JSON list of C-alpha atoms in Angstrom, two decimals:
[
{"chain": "A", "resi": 1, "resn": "UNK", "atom": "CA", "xyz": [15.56, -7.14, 0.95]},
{"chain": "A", "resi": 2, "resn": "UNK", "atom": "CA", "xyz": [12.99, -8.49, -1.58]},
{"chain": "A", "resi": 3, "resn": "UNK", "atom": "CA", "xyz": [9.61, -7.15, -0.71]},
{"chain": "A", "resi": 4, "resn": "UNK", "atom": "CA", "xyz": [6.45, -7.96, -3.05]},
{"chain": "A", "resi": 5, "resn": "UNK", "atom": "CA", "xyz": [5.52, -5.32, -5.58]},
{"chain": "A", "resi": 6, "resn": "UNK", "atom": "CA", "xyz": [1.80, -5.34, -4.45]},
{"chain": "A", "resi": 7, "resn": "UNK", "atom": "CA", "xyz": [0.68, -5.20, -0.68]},
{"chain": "A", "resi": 8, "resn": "UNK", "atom": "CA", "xyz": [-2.47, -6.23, 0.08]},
{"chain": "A", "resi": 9, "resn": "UNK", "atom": "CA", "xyz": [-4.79, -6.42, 3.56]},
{"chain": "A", "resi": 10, "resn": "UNK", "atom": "CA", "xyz": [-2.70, -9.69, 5.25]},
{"chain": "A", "resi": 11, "resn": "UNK", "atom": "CA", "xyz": [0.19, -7.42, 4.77]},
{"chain": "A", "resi": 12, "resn": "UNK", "atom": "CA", "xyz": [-1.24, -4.44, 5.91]},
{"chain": "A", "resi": 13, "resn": "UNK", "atom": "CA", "xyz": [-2.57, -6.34, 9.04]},
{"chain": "A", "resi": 14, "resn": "UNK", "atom": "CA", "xyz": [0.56, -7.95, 9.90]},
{"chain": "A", "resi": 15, "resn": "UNK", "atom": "CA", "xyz": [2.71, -4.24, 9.01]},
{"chain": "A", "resi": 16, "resn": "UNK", "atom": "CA", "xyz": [0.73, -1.90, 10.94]},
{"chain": "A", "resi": 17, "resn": "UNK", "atom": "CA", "xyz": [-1.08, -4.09, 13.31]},
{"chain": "A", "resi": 18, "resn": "UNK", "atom": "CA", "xyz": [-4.60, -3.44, 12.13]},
{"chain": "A", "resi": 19, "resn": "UNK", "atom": "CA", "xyz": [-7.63, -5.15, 12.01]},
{"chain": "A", "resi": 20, "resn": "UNK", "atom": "CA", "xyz": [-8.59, -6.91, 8.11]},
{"chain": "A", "resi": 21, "resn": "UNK", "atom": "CA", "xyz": [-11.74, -4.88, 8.19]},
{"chain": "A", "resi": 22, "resn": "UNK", "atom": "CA", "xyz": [-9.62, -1.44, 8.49]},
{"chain": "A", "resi": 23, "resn": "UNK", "atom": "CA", "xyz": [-7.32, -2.77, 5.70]},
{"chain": "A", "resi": 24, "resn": "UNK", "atom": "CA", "xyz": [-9.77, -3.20, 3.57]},
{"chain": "A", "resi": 25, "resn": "UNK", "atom": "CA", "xyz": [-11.02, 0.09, 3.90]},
{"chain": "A", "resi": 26, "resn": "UNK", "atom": "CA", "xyz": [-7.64, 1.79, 3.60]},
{"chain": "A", "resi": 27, "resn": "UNK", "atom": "CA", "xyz": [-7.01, -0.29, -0.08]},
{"chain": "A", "resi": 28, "resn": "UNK", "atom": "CA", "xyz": [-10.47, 0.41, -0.92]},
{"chain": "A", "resi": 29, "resn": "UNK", "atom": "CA", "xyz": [-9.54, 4.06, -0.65]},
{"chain": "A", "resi": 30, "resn": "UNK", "atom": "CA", "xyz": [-6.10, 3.87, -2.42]},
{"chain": "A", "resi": 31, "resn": "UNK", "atom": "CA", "xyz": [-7.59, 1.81, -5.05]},
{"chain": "A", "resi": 32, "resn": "UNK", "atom": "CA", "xyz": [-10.04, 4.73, -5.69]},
{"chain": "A", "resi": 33, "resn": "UNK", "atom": "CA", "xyz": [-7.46, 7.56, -5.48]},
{"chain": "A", "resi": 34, "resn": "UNK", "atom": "CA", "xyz": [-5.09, 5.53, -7.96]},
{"chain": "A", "resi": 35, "resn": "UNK", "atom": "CA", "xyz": [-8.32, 5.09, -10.49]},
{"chain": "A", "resi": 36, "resn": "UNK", "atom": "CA", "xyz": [-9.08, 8.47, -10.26]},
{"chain": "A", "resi": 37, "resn": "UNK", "atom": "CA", "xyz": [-5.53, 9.60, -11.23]},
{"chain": "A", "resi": 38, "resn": "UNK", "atom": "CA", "xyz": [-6.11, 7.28, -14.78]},
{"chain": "A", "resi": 39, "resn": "UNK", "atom": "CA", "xyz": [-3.95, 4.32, -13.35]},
{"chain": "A", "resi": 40, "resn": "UNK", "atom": "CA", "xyz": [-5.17, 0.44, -13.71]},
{"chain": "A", "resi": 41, "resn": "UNK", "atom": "CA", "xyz": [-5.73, -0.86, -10.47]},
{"chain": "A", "resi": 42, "resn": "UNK", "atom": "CA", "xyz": [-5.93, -4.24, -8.75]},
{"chain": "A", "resi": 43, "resn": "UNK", "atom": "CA", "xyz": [-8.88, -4.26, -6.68]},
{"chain": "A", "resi": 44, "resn": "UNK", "atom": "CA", "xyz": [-7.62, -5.51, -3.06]},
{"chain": "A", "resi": 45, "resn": "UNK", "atom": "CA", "xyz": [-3.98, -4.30, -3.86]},
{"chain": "A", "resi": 46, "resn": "UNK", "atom": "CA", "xyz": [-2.06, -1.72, -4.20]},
{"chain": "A", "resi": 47, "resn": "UNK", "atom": "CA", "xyz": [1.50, -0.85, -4.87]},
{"chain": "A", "resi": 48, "resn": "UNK", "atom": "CA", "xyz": [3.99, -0.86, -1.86]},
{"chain": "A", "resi": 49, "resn": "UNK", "atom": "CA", "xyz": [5.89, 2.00, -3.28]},
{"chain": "A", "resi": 50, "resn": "UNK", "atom": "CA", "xyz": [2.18, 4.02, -3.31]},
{"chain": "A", "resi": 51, "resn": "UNK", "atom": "CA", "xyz": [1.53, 2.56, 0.25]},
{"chain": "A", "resi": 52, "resn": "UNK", "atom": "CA", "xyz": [5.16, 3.31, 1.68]},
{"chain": "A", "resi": 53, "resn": "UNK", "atom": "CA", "xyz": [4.34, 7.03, -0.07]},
{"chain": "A", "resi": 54, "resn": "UNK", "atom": "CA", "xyz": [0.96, 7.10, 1.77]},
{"chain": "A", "resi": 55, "resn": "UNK", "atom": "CA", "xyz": [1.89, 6.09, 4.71]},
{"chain": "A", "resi": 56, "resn": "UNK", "atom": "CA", "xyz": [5.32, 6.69, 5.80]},
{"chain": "A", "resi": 57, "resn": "UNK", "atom": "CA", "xyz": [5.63, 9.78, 3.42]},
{"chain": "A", "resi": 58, "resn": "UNK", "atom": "CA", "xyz": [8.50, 8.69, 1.27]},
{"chain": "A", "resi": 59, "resn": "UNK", "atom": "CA", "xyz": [9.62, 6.01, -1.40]},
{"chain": "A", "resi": 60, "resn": "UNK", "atom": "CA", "xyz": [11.17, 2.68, -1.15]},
{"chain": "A", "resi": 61, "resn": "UNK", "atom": "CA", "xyz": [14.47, 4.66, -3.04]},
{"chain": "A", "resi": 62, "resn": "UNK", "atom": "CA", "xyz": [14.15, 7.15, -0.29]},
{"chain": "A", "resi": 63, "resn": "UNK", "atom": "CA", "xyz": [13.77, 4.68, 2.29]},
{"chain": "A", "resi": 64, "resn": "UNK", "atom": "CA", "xyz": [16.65, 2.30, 1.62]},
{"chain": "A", "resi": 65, "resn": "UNK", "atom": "CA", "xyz": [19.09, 5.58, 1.81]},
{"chain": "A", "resi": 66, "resn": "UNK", "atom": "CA", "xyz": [18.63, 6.01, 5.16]}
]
């Protein structure tokens, strides 16, 4: 399965059946969290293994094991 290393809010919308406004909000968030934590962010993205970790609690390593 090749998956994008960045997810940003049309994922998001079309993964968790959201609206684009509550997307935004949730990267906005994330974003912050990662530049707080000294990493180099992409404004409107973040990276599907820190989403997957976020929001479904484990890894894309963990997740492919099951």
């Amino acid at each position: 399965m090749n998956k994008e290393l960045f997810v940003n809010a049309e994922v998001l919308t079309s993964e968790l059946g959201i609206s684009r406004p509550f997307a935004y909000k949730l990267l906005a968030q994330w974003n912050s969290e990662l530049e707080k934590a000294g990493y180099c962010v992409i404004h409107g993205r973040v990276p599907r293994a820190y989403y997957e970790s976020k929001f479904y609690g484990f890894d894309s390593r963990e997740k492919e094991a099951i």
